[in-house]
Amino acid sequence: MTILEFRNLVEILSAKMARRGAPIEDLVQVGTIGLIMALDRFDPERGVKFTTYAVNTIVGEIKHYFRDYTWVVKVPRQLQEVACTVHRTNEELSRTRGRAPTIPELAKHLDLPEETIVEAMELDVVYSPYSLDAHLGADDADSHERLNEVLGRRDQRLDSVVTNEPLRVAMDNLEPRKQWILRRRYFDEWSQSEVGRAMGISQMHVSRLEREALRELKKVMVG
């Protein structure tokens, strides 16, 4: 058995496990290392097919690569694995259903709490940060500034950090679902309809949860 015989297996597994922020070429290289390990360690006397043994070894090496080298900020290993699973499941369900799954659908499919799904989705920013060439405007028009053009520039909004600290503390006291709604509505400028589609609930339900969250914020901040 040689590496060339099973090169196609490495490429198939790498493509299947590919995700944003991880070049497929890197995954193939890592997967090839796993294949070499499998060739060195395989014992036919154990009664296991080589392909079965090789797949487990290759997949294991690729998972280690995701865990150890592709996260900009280190997060708990268990949450990393959940985030990878959510990302992969989101892509699979999007292909089969022709639309992105809602948070409740992902939670049901993976048998996980909705709060865990939300937290895993938030990790996407940690996993794959914005490029320094990313435009800061609403689209990619040349008239918009790039991120590297404003880094180092004095930000007049820094004076508001102290003022807004009570708001941050109040936000931390909200349940994760309400935090997620307020972040999408007031930081990402999503409409209530967009939030509703992502969560799998009606716009009216989003409006009610948003009002409740704002009342809770006011109660905490006013005292």
mmCIF file of C-alpha atoms in Angstrom:
data_model
loop_
_atom_site.group_PDB
_atom_site.id
_atom_site.type_symbol
_atom_site.label_atom_id
_atom_site.label_comp_id
_atom_site.label_asym_id
_atom_site.label_seq_id
_atom_site.Cartn_x
_atom_site.Cartn_y
_atom_site.Cartn_z
ATOM 1 C CA MET A 1 0.000 0.000 0.000
ATOM 2 C CA THR A 2 1.265 3.458 -0.906
ATOM 3 C CA ILE A 3 0.257 7.063 -0.324
ATOM 4 C CA LEU A 4 -0.731 7.500 -3.963
ATOM 5 C CA GLU A 5 -3.233 4.645 -3.731
ATOM 6 C CA PHE A 6 -5.215 6.472 -1.057
ATOM 7 C CA ARG A 7 -4.550 10.070 -2.073
ATOM 8 C CA ASN A 8 -8.114 10.323 -3.363
ATOM 9 C CA LEU A 9 -9.439 9.287 0.077
ATOM 10 C CA VAL A 10 -7.533 12.157 1.706
ATOM 11 C CA GLU A 11 -8.905 14.662 -0.807
ATOM 12 C CA ILE A 12 -12.496 13.450 -0.345
ATOM 13 C CA LEU A 13 -12.306 13.677 3.450
ATOM 14 C CA SER A 14 -10.591 17.088 3.310
ATOM 15 C CA ALA A 15 -13.302 18.465 1.027
ATOM 16 C CA LYS A 16 -16.030 17.051 3.249
ATOM 17 C CA MET A 17 -14.560 18.660 6.362
ATOM 18 C CA ALA A 18 -13.587 21.971 4.753
ATOM 19 C CA ARG A 19 -14.925 25.117 6.347
ATOM 20 C CA ARG A 20 -14.450 28.861 6.036
ATOM 21 C CA GLY A 21 -11.011 30.052 7.124
ATOM 22 C CA ALA A 22 -9.229 26.735 6.474
ATOM 23 C CA PRO A 23 -7.656 26.399 2.986
ATOM 24 C CA ILE A 24 -8.393 23.019 1.424
ATOM 25 C CA GLU A 25 -4.699 22.655 0.566
ATOM 26 C CA ASP A 26 -3.830 22.778 4.277
ATOM 27 C CA LEU A 27 -6.412 20.127 5.075
ATOM 28 C CA VAL A 28 -5.047 17.850 2.354
ATOM 29 C CA GLN A 29 -1.544 18.217 3.793
ATOM 30 C CA VAL A 30 -2.751 17.440 7.300
ATOM 31 C CA GLY A 31 -4.852 14.558 6.009
ATOM 32 C CA THR A 32 -1.821 13.157 4.182
ATOM 33 C CA ILE A 33 0.099 13.149 7.457
ATOM 34 C CA GLY A 34 -2.758 11.140 8.929
ATOM 35 C CA LEU A 35 -2.576 8.726 5.998
ATOM 36 C CA ILE A 36 1.161 8.231 6.521
ATOM 37 C CA MET A 37 0.522 7.525 10.202
ATOM 38 C CA ALA A 38 -2.163 5.012 9.264
ATOM 39 C CA LEU A 39 0.187 3.241 6.829
ATOM 40 C CA ASP A 40 2.871 3.020 9.496
ATOM 41 C CA ARG A 41 0.611 1.796 12.281
ATOM 42 C CA PHE A 42 -1.853 -0.453 10.465
ATOM 43 C CA ASP A 43 -1.917 -4.065 11.642
ATOM 44 C CA PRO A 44 -3.934 -6.376 9.325
ATOM 45 C CA GLU A 45 -4.048 -9.052 11.996
ATOM 46 C CA ARG A 46 -6.558 -6.980 13.979
ATOM 47 C CA GLY A 47 -9.240 -7.774 11.406
ATOM 48 C CA VAL A 48 -10.014 -4.141 10.537
ATOM 49 C CA LYS A 49 -10.057 -2.919 6.944
ATOM 50 C CA PHE A 50 -7.287 -0.457 6.165
ATOM 51 C CA THR A 51 -9.715 2.116 4.753
ATOM 52 C CA THR A 52 -11.703 2.085 8.013
ATOM 53 C CA TYR A 53 -8.543 2.563 10.064
ATOM 54 C CA ALA A 54 -7.192 5.205 7.674
ATOM 55 C CA VAL A 55 -10.420 7.246 7.693
ATOM 56 C CA ASN A 56 -10.411 7.444 11.490
ATOM 57 C CA THR A 57 -6.760 8.494 11.552
ATOM 58 C CA ILE A 58 -7.099 11.084 8.767
ATOM 59 C CA VAL A 59 -10.255 12.606 10.251
ATOM 60 C CA GLY A 60 -8.601 12.708 13.675
ATOM 61 C CA GLU A 61 -5.616 14.643 12.343
ATOM 62 C CA ILE A 62 -7.852 17.149 10.543
ATOM 63 C CA LYS A 63 -9.904 17.665 13.718
ATOM 64 C CA HIS A 64 -6.695 18.281 15.662
ATOM 65 C CA TYR A 65 -5.704 20.854 13.043
ATOM 66 C CA PHE A 66 -9.013 22.690 13.457
ATOM 67 C CA ARG A 67 -8.723 22.560 17.237
ATOM 68 C CA ASP A 68 -5.108 23.663 17.606
ATOM 69 C CA TYR A 69 -4.270 25.962 14.682
ATOM 70 C CA THR A 70 -7.303 27.666 13.174
ATOM 71 C CA TRP A 71 -8.735 29.528 16.170
ATOM 72 C CA VAL A 72 -7.520 33.107 16.625
ATOM 73 C CA VAL A 73 -8.621 33.146 20.259
ATOM 74 C CA LYS A 74 -8.413 29.970 22.321
ATOM 75 C CA VAL A 75 -11.783 28.734 23.562
ATOM 76 C CA PRO A 76 -12.753 25.561 25.460
ATOM 77 C CA ARG A 77 -12.167 22.447 23.365
ATOM 78 C CA GLN A 78 -15.720 21.172 23.866
ATOM 79 C CA LEU A 79 -17.188 24.431 22.583
ATOM 80 C CA GLN A 80 -14.808 24.366 19.605
ATOM 81 C CA GLU A 81 -16.111 20.929 18.662
ATOM 82 C CA VAL A 82 -19.717 22.076 19.055
ATOM 83 C CA ALA A 83 -19.024 25.132 16.873
ATOM 84 C CA CYS A 84 -17.503 22.950 14.153
ATOM 85 C CA THR A 85 -20.471 20.585 14.308
ATOM 86 C CA VAL A 86 -22.956 23.464 14.125
ATOM 87 C CA HIS A 87 -21.116 24.989 11.164
ATOM 88 C CA ARG A 88 -21.020 21.686 9.270
ATOM 89 C CA THR A 89 -24.660 20.879 10.066
ATOM 90 C CA ASN A 90 -25.747 24.362 9.011
ATOM 91 C CA GLU A 91 -24.121 23.876 5.605
ATOM 92 C CA GLU A 92 -25.556 20.369 5.155
ATOM 93 C CA LEU A 93 -29.111 21.418 6.056
ATOM 94 C CA SER A 94 -28.829 24.512 3.857
ATOM 95 C CA ARG A 95 -27.960 22.302 0.877
ATOM 96 C CA THR A 96 -30.696 19.734 1.499
ATOM 97 C CA ARG A 97 -33.458 22.232 2.348
ATOM 98 C CA GLY A 98 -32.511 25.040 0.018
ATOM 99 C CA ARG A 99 -32.413 27.544 2.878
ATOM 100 C CA ALA A 100 -30.467 28.196 6.056
ATOM 101 C CA PRO A 101 -31.855 26.299 9.083
ATOM 102 C CA THR A 102 -33.213 28.248 12.014
ATOM 103 C CA ILE A 103 -31.686 28.113 15.481
ATOM 104 C CA PRO A 104 -34.499 25.870 16.818
ATOM 105 C CA GLU A 105 -34.037 23.516 13.843
ATOM 106 C CA LEU A 106 -30.300 23.255 14.490
ATOM 107 C CA ALA A 107 -30.923 22.686 18.190
ATOM 108 C CA LYS A 108 -33.432 19.923 17.464
ATOM 109 C CA HIS A 109 -31.239 18.286 14.829
ATOM 110 C CA LEU A 110 -28.181 18.236 17.122
ATOM 111 C CA ASP A 111 -30.141 17.655 20.352
ATOM 112 C CA LEU A 112 -28.540 20.704 21.954
ATOM 113 C CA PRO A 113 -30.002 23.703 23.848
ATOM 114 C CA GLU A 114 -30.720 26.752 21.710
ATOM 115 C CA GLU A 115 -28.401 28.786 23.960
ATOM 116 C CA THR A 116 -25.518 26.468 23.038
ATOM 117 C CA ILE A 117 -26.282 26.871 19.325
ATOM 118 C CA VAL A 118 -26.289 30.657 19.683
ATOM 119 C CA GLU A 119 -22.985 30.620 21.587
ATOM 120 C CA ALA A 120 -21.407 28.346 18.974
ATOM 121 C CA MET A 121 -22.556 30.639 16.149
ATOM 122 C CA GLU A 122 -21.053 33.635 17.939
ATOM 123 C CA LEU A 123 -17.678 31.847 17.874
ATOM 124 C CA ASP A 124 -17.578 32.202 14.097
ATOM 125 C CA VAL A 125 -16.091 35.684 14.550
ATOM 126 C CA VAL A 126 -13.344 34.259 16.760
ATOM 127 C CA TYR A 127 -12.638 31.462 14.293
ATOM 128 C CA SER A 128 -12.465 33.611 11.178
ATOM 129 C CA PRO A 129 -11.800 37.320 11.870
ATOM 130 C CA TYR A 130 -12.334 40.106 9.376
ATOM 131 C CA SER A 131 -9.608 40.711 6.841
ATOM 132 C CA LEU A 132 -7.683 43.978 7.106
ATOM 133 C CA ASP A 133 -8.887 44.661 3.557
ATOM 134 C CA ALA A 134 -12.529 44.249 4.559
ATOM 135 C CA HIS A 135 -14.777 47.196 3.666
ATOM 136 C CA LEU A 136 -16.566 48.891 6.542
ATOM 137 C CA GLY A 137 -19.525 50.106 4.529
ATOM 138 C CA ALA A 138 -22.761 48.383 3.656
ATOM 139 C CA ASP A 139 -21.286 46.915 0.468
ATOM 140 C CA ASP A 140 -17.923 46.455 -1.231
ATOM 141 C CA ALA A 141 -17.927 49.736 -3.126
ATOM 142 C CA ASP A 142 -14.573 51.484 -3.414
ATOM 143 C CA SER A 143 -15.962 54.551 -1.662
ATOM 144 C CA HIS A 144 -16.021 52.707 1.669
ATOM 145 C CA GLU A 145 -13.056 52.676 4.004
ATOM 146 C CA ARG A 146 -11.117 49.490 4.612
ATOM 147 C CA LEU A 147 -10.359 48.203 8.091
ATOM 148 C CA ASN A 148 -6.606 48.811 7.739
ATOM 149 C CA GLU A 149 -7.297 52.468 6.884
ATOM 150 C CA VAL A 150 -8.874 53.206 10.253
ATOM 151 C CA LEU A 151 -6.737 51.078 12.575
ATOM 152 C CA GLY A 152 -4.616 53.326 14.743
ATOM 153 C CA ARG A 153 -6.881 56.297 14.174
ATOM 154 C CA ARG A 154 -8.181 57.960 17.320
ATOM 155 C CA ASP A 155 -11.676 56.764 17.989
ATOM 156 C CA GLN A 156 -13.837 59.497 19.461
ATOM 157 C CA ARG A 157 -16.266 56.844 20.671
ATOM 158 C CA LEU A 158 -13.763 55.608 23.269
ATOM 159 C CA ASP A 159 -15.038 58.307 25.614
ATOM 160 C CA SER A 160 -18.368 56.498 25.660
ATOM 161 C CA VAL A 161 -16.886 53.251 27.004
ATOM 162 C CA VAL A 162 -17.194 54.284 30.642
ATOM 163 C CA THR A 163 -20.654 55.695 30.018
ATOM 164 C CA ASN A 164 -21.812 52.473 28.378
ATOM 165 C CA GLU A 165 -20.362 50.125 30.996
ATOM 166 C CA PRO A 166 -23.687 49.865 32.900
ATOM 167 C CA LEU A 167 -25.330 48.811 29.632
ATOM 168 C CA ARG A 168 -22.764 46.065 29.105
ATOM 169 C CA VAL A 169 -23.311 44.758 32.627
ATOM 170 C CA ALA A 170 -27.072 44.851 32.145
ATOM 171 C CA MET A 171 -26.760 42.973 28.850
ATOM 172 C CA ASP A 172 -24.748 40.231 30.574
ATOM 173 C CA ASN A 173 -27.678 39.675 32.948
ATOM 174 C CA LEU A 174 -30.093 38.890 30.121
ATOM 175 C CA GLU A 175 -30.761 35.338 29.005
ATOM 176 C CA PRO A 176 -28.643 34.358 25.943
ATOM 177 C CA ARG A 177 -31.584 34.428 23.539
ATOM 178 C CA LYS A 178 -32.488 38.010 24.425
ATOM 179 C CA GLN A 179 -28.847 39.065 24.286
ATOM 180 C CA TRP A 180 -28.635 37.588 20.795
ATOM 181 C CA ILE A 181 -31.752 39.445 19.657
ATOM 182 C CA LEU A 182 -30.524 42.819 20.925
ATOM 183 C CA ARG A 183 -27.091 42.335 19.373
ATOM 184 C CA ARG A 184 -28.614 41.516 15.990
ATOM 185 C CA ARG A 185 -31.138 44.361 16.188
ATOM 186 C CA TYR A 186 -28.983 47.199 17.563
ATOM 187 C CA PHE A 187 -25.413 46.271 16.669
ATOM 188 C CA ASP A 188 -25.819 44.356 13.391
ATOM 189 C CA GLU A 189 -28.927 46.347 12.353
ATOM 190 C CA TRP A 190 -31.028 43.304 11.498
ATOM 191 C CA SER A 191 -34.735 43.784 11.018
ATOM 192 C CA GLN A 192 -37.206 41.961 13.242
ATOM 193 C CA SER A 193 -38.142 39.813 10.255
ATOM 194 C CA GLU A 194 -34.519 38.754 9.740
ATOM 195 C CA VAL A 195 -34.148 37.895 13.424
ATOM 196 C CA GLY A 196 -37.405 35.954 13.300
ATOM 197 C CA ARG A 197 -36.286 33.912 10.302
ATOM 198 C CA ALA A 198 -32.979 33.054 11.989
ATOM 199 C CA MET A 199 -34.723 31.985 15.181
ATOM 200 C CA GLY A 200 -37.680 30.271 13.552
ATOM 201 C CA ILE A 201 -40.260 32.468 15.262
ATOM 202 C CA SER A 202 -42.679 35.152 14.117
ATOM 203 C CA GLN A 203 -41.847 38.841 13.876
ATOM 204 C CA MET A 204 -44.465 39.485 16.556
ATOM 205 C CA HIS A 205 -42.692 37.060 18.894
ATOM 206 C CA VAL A 206 -39.377 38.818 18.209
ATOM 207 C CA SER A 207 -41.004 42.163 18.966
ATOM 208 C CA ARG A 208 -42.339 40.850 22.273
ATOM 209 C CA LEU A 209 -38.962 39.400 23.321
ATOM 210 C CA GLU A 210 -37.225 42.619 22.304
ATOM 211 C CA ARG A 211 -39.600 44.725 24.424
ATOM 212 C CA GLU A 212 -39.098 42.396 27.388
ATOM 213 C CA ALA A 213 -35.323 42.622 26.994
ATOM 214 C CA LEU A 214 -35.386 46.417 26.839
ATOM 215 C CA ARG A 215 -37.582 46.591 29.953
ATOM 216 C CA GLU A 216 -35.179 44.279 31.788
ATOM 217 C CA LEU A 217 -32.225 46.426 30.710
ATOM 218 C CA LYS A 218 -33.937 49.587 31.927
ATOM 219 C CA LYS A 219 -34.808 47.953 35.246
ATOM 220 C CA VAL A 220 -31.198 46.881 35.864
ATOM 221 C CA MET A 221 -29.691 50.219 34.799
ATOM 222 C CA VAL A 222 -32.150 52.421 36.685
ATOM 223 C CA GLY A 223 -32.022 50.205 39.757
#
